[in-house]
Coordinates of C-alpha atoms in Angstrom, one line a residue:
Chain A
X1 CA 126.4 108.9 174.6
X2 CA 126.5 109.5 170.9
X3 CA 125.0 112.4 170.4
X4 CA 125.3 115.7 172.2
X5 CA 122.4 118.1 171.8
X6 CA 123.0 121.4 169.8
X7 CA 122.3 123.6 173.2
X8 CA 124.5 121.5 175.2
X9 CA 127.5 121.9 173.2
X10 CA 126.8 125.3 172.4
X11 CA 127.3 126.5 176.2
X12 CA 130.0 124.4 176.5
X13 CA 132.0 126.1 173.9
X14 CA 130.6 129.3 175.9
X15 CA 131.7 128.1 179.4
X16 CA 135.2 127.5 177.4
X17 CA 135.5 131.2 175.8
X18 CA 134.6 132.4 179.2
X19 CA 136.7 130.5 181.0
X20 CA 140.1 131.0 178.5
X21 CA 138.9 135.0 177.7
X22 CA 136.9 136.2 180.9
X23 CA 133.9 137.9 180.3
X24 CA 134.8 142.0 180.5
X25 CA 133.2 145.1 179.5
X26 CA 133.9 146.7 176.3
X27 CA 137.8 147.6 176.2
X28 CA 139.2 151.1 176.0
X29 CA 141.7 151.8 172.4
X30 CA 142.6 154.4 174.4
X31 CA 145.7 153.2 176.3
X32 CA 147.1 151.7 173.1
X33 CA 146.6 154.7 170.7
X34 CA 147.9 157.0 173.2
X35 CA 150.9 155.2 173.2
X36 CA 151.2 155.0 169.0
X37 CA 150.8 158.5 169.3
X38 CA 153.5 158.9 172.1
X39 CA 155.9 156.7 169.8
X40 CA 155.1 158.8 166.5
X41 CA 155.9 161.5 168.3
X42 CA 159.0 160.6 169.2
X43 CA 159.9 159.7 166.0
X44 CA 159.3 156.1 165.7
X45 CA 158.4 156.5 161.9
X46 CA 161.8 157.1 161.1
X47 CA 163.6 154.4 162.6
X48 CA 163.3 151.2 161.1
X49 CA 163.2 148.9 163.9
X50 CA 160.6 151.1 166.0
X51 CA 158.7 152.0 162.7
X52 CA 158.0 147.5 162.9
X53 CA 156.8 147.3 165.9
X54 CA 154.7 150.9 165.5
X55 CA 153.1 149.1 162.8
X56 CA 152.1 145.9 165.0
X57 CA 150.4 147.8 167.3
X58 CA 148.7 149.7 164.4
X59 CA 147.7 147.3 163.0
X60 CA 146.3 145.1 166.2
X61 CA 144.6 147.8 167.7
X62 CA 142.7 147.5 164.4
X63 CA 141.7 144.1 164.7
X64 CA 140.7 144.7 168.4
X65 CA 138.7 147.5 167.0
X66 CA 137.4 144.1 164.8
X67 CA 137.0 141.9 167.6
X68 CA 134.8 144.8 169.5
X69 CA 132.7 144.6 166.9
X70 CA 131.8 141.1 166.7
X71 CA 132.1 141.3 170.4
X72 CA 134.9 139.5 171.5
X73 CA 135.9 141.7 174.3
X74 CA 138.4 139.2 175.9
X75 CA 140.7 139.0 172.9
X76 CA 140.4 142.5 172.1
X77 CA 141.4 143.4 175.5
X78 CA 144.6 140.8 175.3
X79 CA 145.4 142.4 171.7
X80 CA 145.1 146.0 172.7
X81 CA 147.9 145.4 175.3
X82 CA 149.6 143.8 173.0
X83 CA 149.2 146.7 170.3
X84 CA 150.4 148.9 173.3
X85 CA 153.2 147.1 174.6
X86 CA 154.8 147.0 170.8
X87 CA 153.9 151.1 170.9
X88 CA 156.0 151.5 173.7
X89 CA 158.9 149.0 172.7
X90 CA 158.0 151.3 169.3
X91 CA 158.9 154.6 171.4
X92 CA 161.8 152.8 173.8
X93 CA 164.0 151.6 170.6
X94 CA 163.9 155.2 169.6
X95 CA 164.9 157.0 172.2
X96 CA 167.9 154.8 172.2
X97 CA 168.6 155.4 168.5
X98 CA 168.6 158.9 169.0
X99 CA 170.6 158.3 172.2
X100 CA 172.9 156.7 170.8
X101 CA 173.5 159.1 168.3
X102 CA 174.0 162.4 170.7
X103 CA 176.8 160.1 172.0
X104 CA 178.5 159.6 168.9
X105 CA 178.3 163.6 167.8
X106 CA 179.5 164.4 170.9
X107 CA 182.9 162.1 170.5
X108 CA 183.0 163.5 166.9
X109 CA 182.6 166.8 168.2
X110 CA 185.3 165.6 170.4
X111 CA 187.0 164.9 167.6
X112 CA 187.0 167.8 165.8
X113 CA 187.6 170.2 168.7
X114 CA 191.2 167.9 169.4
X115 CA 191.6 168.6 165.3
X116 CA 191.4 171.8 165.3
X117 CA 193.4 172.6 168.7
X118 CA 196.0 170.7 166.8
X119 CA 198.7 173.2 165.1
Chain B
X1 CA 170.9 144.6 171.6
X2 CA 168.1 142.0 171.2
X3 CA 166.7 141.3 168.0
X4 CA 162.7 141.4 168.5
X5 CA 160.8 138.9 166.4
X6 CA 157.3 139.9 165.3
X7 CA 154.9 137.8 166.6
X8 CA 151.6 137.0 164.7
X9 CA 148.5 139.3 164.7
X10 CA 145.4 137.1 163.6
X11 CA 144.7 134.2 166.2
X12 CA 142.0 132.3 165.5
X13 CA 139.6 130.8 167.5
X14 CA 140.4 127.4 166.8
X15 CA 144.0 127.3 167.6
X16 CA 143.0 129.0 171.1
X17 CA 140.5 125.8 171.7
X18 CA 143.2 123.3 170.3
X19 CA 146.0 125.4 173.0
X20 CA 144.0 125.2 176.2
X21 CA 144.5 121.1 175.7
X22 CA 148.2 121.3 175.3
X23 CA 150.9 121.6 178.0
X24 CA 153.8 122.6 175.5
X25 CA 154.9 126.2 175.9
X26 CA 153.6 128.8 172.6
X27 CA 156.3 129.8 170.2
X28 CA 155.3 133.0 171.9
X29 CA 156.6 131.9 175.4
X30 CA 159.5 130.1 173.8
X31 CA 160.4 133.8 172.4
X32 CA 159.9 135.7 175.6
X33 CA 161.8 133.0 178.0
X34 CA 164.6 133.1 175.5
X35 CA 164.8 137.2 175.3
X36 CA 164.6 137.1 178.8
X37 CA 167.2 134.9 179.5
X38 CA 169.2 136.9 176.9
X39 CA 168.7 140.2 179.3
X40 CA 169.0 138.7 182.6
X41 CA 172.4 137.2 181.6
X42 CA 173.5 140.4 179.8
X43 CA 174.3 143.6 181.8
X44 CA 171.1 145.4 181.4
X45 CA 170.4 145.0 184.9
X46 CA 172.7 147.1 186.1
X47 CA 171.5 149.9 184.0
X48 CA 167.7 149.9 183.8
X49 CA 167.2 147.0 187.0
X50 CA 163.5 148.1 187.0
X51 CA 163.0 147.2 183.8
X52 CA 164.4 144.0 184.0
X53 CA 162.2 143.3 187.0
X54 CA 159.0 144.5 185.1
X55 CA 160.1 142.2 182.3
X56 CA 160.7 139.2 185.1
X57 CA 157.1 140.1 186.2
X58 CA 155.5 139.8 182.7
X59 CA 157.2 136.1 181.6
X60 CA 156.0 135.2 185.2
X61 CA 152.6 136.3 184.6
X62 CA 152.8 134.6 181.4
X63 CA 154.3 131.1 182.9
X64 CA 151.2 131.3 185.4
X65 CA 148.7 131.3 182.4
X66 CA 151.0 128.6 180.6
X67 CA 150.8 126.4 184.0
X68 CA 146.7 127.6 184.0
X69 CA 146.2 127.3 180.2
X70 CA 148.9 126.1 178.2
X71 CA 148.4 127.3 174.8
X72 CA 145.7 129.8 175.3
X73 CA 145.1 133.2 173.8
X74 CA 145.9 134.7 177.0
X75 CA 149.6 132.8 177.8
X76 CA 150.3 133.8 174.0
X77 CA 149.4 137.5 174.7
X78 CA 151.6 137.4 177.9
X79 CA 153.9 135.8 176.6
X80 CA 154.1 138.1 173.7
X81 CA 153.5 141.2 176.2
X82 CA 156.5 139.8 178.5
X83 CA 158.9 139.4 174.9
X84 CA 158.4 143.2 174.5
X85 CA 159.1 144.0 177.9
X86 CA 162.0 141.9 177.8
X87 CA 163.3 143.9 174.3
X88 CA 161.7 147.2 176.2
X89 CA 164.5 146.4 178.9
X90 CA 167.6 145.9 177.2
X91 CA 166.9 149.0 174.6
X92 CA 166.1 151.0 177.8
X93 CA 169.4 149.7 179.2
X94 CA 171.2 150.6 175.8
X95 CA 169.5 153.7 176.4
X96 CA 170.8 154.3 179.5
X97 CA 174.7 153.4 179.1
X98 CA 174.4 155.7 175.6
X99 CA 172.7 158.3 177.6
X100 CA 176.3 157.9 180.3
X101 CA 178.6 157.8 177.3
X102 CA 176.8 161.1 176.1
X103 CA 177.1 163.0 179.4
X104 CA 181.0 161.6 179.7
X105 CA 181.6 162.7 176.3
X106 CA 179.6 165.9 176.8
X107 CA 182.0 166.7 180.0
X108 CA 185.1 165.8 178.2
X109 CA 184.0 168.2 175.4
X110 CA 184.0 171.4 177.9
X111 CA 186.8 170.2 180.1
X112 CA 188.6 170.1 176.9
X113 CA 187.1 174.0 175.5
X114 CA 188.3 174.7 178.7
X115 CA 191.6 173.1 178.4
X116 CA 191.7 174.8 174.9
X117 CA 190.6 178.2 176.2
X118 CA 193.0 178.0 178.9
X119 CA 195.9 177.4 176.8
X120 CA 194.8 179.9 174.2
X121 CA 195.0 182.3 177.3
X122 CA 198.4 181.2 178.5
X123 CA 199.7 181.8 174.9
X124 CA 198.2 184.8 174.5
X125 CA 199.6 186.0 177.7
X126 CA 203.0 184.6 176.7
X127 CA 203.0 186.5 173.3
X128 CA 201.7 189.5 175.3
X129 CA 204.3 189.1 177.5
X130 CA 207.4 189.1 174.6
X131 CA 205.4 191.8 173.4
X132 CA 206.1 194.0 176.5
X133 CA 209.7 192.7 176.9
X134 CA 210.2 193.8 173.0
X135 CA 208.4 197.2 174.3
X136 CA 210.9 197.8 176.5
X137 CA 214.1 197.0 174.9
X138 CA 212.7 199.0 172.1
X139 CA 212.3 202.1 174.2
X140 CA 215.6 201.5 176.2
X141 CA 217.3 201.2 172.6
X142 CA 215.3 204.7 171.3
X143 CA 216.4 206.1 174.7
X144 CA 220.4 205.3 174.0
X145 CA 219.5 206.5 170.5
X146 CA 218.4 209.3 171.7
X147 CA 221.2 210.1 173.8
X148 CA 223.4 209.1 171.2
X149 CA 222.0 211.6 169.3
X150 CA 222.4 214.2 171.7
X151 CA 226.2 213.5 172.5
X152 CA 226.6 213.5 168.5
X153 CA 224.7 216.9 168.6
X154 CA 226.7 218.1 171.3
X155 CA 230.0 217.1 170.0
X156 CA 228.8 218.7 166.6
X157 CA 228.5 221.7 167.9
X158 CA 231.8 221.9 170.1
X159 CA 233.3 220.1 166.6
X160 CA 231.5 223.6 164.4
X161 CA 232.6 226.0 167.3
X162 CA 236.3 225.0 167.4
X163 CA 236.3 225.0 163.2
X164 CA 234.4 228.6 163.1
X165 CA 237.3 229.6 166.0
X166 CA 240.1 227.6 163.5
X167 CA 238.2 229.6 160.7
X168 CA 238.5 232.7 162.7
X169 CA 241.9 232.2 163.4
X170 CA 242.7 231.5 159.5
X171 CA 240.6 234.5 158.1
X172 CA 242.7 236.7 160.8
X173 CA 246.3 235.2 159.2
X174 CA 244.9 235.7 156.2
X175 CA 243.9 238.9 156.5
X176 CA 247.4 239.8 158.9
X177 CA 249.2 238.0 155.8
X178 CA 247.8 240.3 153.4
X179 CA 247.6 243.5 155.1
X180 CA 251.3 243.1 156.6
X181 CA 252.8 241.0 153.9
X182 CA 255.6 243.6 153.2
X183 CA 256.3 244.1 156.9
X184 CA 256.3 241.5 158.4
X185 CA 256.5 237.6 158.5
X186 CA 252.7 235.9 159.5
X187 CA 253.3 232.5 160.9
X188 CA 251.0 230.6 163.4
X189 CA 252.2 228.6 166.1
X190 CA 251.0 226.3 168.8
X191 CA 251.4 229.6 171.0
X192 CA 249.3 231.6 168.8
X193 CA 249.9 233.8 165.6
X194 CA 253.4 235.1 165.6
X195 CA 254.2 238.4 163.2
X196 CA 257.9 239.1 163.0
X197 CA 259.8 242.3 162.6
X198 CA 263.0 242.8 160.7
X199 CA 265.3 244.2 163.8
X200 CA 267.4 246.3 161.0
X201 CA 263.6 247.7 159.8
X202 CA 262.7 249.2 163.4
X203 CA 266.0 250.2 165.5
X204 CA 269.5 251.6 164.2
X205 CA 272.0 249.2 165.1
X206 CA 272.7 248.9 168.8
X207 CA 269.7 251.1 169.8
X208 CA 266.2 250.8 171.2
X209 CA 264.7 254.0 169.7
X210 CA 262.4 253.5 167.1
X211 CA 262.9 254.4 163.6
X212 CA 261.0 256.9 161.8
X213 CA 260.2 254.0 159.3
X214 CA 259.5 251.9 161.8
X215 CA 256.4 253.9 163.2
X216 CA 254.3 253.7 160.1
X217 CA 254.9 250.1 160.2
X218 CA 253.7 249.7 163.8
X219 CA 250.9 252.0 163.0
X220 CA 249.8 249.1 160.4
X221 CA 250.2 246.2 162.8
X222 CA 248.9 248.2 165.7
X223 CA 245.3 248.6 163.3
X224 CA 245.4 244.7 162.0
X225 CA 245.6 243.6 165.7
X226 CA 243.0 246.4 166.7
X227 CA 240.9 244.6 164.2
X228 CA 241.6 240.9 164.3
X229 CA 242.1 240.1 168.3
X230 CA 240.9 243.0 170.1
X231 CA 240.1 241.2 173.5
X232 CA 243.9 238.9 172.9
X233 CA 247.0 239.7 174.8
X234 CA 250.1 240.3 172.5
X235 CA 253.6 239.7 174.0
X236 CA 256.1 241.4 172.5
X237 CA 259.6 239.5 172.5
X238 CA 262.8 241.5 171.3
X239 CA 265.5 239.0 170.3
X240 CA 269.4 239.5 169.5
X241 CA 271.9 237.8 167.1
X242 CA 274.8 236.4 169.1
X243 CA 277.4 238.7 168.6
X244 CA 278.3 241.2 171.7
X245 CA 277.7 240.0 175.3
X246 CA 274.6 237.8 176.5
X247 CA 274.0 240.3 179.1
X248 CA 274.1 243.2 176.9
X249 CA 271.7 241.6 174.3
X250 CA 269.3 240.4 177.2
X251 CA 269.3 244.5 177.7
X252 CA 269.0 245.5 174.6
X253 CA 266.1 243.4 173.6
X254 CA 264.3 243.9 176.4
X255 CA 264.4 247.7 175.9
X256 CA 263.5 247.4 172.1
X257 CA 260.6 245.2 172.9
X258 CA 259.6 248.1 175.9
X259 CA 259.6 250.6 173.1
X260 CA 257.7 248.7 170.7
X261 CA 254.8 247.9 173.1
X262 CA 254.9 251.9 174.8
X263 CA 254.3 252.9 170.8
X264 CA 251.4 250.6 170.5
X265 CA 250.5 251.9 174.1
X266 CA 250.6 255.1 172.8
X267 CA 248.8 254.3 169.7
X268 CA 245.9 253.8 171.6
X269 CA 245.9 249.7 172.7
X270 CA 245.1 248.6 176.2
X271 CA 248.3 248.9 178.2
X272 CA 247.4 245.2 179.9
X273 CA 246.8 243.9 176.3
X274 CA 250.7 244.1 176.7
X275 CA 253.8 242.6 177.5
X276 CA 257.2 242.6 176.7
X277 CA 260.0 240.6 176.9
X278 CA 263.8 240.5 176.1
X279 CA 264.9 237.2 175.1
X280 CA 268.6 238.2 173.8
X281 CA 270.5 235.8 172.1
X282 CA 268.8 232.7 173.9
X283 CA 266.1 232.0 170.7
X284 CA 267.7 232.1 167.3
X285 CA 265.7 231.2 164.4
X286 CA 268.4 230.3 162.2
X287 CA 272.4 230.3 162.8
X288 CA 274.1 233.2 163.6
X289 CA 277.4 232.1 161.2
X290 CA 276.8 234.1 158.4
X291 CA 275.8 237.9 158.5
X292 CA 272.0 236.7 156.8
X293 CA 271.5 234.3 159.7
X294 CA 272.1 236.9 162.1
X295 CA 269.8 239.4 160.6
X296 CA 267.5 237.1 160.4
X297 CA 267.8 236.5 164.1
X298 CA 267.6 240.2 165.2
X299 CA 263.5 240.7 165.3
X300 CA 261.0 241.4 167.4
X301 CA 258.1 239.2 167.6
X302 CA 254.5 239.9 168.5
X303 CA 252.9 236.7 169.7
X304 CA 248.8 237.1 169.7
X305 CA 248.6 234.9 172.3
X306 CA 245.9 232.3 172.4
X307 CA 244.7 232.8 176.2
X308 CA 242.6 235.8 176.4
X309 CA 243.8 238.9 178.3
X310 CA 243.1 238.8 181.7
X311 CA 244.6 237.6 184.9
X312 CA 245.0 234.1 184.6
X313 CA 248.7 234.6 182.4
X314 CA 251.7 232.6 183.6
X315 CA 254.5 234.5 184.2
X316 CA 257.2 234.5 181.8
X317 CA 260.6 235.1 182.2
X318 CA 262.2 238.5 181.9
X319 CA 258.2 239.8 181.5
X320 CA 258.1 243.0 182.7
X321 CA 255.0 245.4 183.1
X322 CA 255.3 249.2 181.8
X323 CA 259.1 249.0 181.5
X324 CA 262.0 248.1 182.0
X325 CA 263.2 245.8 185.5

């Protein structure tokens, strides 16, 4: 066969998408922004490894908003978890940051206190 | 800690299509398989275990869609999904062993305030305690001050009494000295102030009776010692020269110091204010080898006597009451 017709190979590249993406309704950005704002208001801003990955998963769930619109619901779906997943690693990383922190003041405090019991 | 590396936002369609036909694993999976390995072989496990198995979960998920769909959109996003689970886990572990360092370190800080109070406590008791033992040998020294003071006082006083009696006693010579001076001799002795009579003055030679002469003068000692020791008794000793017998001077001095005290007696002092006593020859103030010496040693002696009048006098030889044995 040498030539497939237009309609034929347009399905097929439809069966594909469906197949690789799944057909789904319209995703939620709620999960995902939820989380940004979780991570922001933990602080993730200020840290500079969180403050990366907050940015990812700005940035993505922007392009998922982009894929809703030209109605790629699979990938938007996929990069809205991923845009919530990086807001979470966003919030995680720090908490430990700050965590790590208390636990150094508190040896310093340590530290001082021994100082100043010292004659 | 685990280094995250970004993955890439924009995946085209294209590279999606060329994936499902390949059966090598994304970079993405590559990533998460290697950050995996990196927390299951670190000890993250053992801090945040259900992170670790949530991160397990996600590579498997996103091996399933490699084994499905190597190269697709959707074993990239799991992939990338199970990466950040994987980074999620060890921060969550570093998390959790900061979080046990803080509450150690937290713990140490108050059992050390504590320590720190307690000791503060000890010392201030121990200070609190040389303060009370200073306290007290303070007041025990301010008490033996104090009673030093009080025998000092006390010793003061008996030390002022016995110079006003000694200043008494010197204004009374003084004024015996002065008022008798061309009578008699003042002297004071450890018995008491003695004033001496010439013998020769007050008796003819031989005799007890008083001479005419001799009145007046025992009229001026009777009025000194009326004025000076009022409440003192006066012995009055008659005393011989050596010439004649021991016997018969014992007698005669006894008699001329009878007469002398029934004058004062007479003059108006308190009989028991009185003795008298003969001493003879036995006292001699000087020798008796020259005719001076032996005037000088014919006298009679009033002796104010330092024990006050009363009962308690010891009896003296040859005393005798209102006269003669």
């Amino acid at each position: 066969m040498k030539l497939v017709s237009p309609a034929v190979s347009l399905s097929a590249l439809t069966l594909m998408l469906m197949g690789c993406g799944a057909s789904t309704p319209t995703p939620s950005t709620t999960e995902a922004k939820s989380a940004i704002s979780a991570a922001e208001a933990t602080g993730a801003a200020g840290d500079p490894q969180a403050a990366l990955h907050l940015k990812m998963a700005e940035d993505q769930v922007r392009a998922a908003e982009a894929l809703i619109g030209e109605g790629d619901m699979g990938e938007a779906q996929l990069v809205l978890e991923r845009a919530k997943v990086d807001a979470q690693l966003a919030q995680v990383l720090t908490r430990r940051d700050q965590m790590r922190g208390r636990a150094q003041q508190a040896e310093q405090e340590i530290e001082r206190l021994q100082q100043s019991a010292r004659p | 800690m685990i280094r995250i590396r970004s993955g890439l936002v924009v995946f085209p369609l294209l590279f999606t299509l060329a994936g499902c036909a390949s059966t090598q694993p994304s970079p993405e999976l590559v990533d998460a398989r290697r950050t995996y390995d990196q927390v299951r072989y670190s000890n993250a496990s053992q801090y945040a275990p259900a992170r670790v198995l949530a991160a397990k979960q996600a590579l498997e998920q996103a091996e399933v869609a490699h084994e499905d769909d190597a190269g697709s959109f959707e074993e990239r996003s799991l992939a990338y999904i199970a990466q950040r689970k994987a980074t999620m886990a060890a921060a969550y572990a570093d998390t959790e062993r900061a979080r046990r360092e803080y509450v150690a370190a937290d713990q140490r800080y108050r059992q050390l305030q504590e320590q720190l109070r307690i000791q503060a406590q000890r010392e201030a008791e121990a200070s609190q305690g040389s303060l009370g033992t200073a306290r007290q040998e303070l007041a025990a020294q301010g008490r033996q001050i104090r009673d030093q003071q009080q025998q000092l006082a006390a010793s003061q006083a008996e030390l002022e009494l016995r110079r006003a009696e000694l200043e008494k006693e010197r204004r009374a010579r003084e004024l015996a000295e002065k008022s008798l001076a061309e009578i008699a001799t003042i002297k004071q002795e450890s018995r008491g102030m003695t004033i001496t009579l010439e013998g020769e003055v007050l008796f003819p030679s031989g005799e007890s009776t008083l001479l005419p002469l001799a009145r007046q003068r025992l009229d001026r000692v009777g009025d000194v010692l009326k004025e000076l020791a009022p409440d003192k008794t006066i012995l009055v000793e008659g005393h011989t020269d050596s010439r004649g017998s021991a016997q018969l001077n014992e007698r005669l001095s006894q008699d001329r110091a009878d007469s002398v005290r029934e004058y004062l007696i007479g003059r108006g002092m308190a009989p028991e204010r009185l003795r008298a006593v003969g001493r003879g020859e036995s006292e001699p103030l000087v020798s008796n080898d020259s005719p001076e010496g032996r005037a000088n040693n014919r006298r009679v002696v009033l002796v104010v006597q330092n024990t006050k009048s009363g009962k308690s006098e010891q009896p003296t030889r040859g005393q005798s009451g209102s006269s003669s044995p």
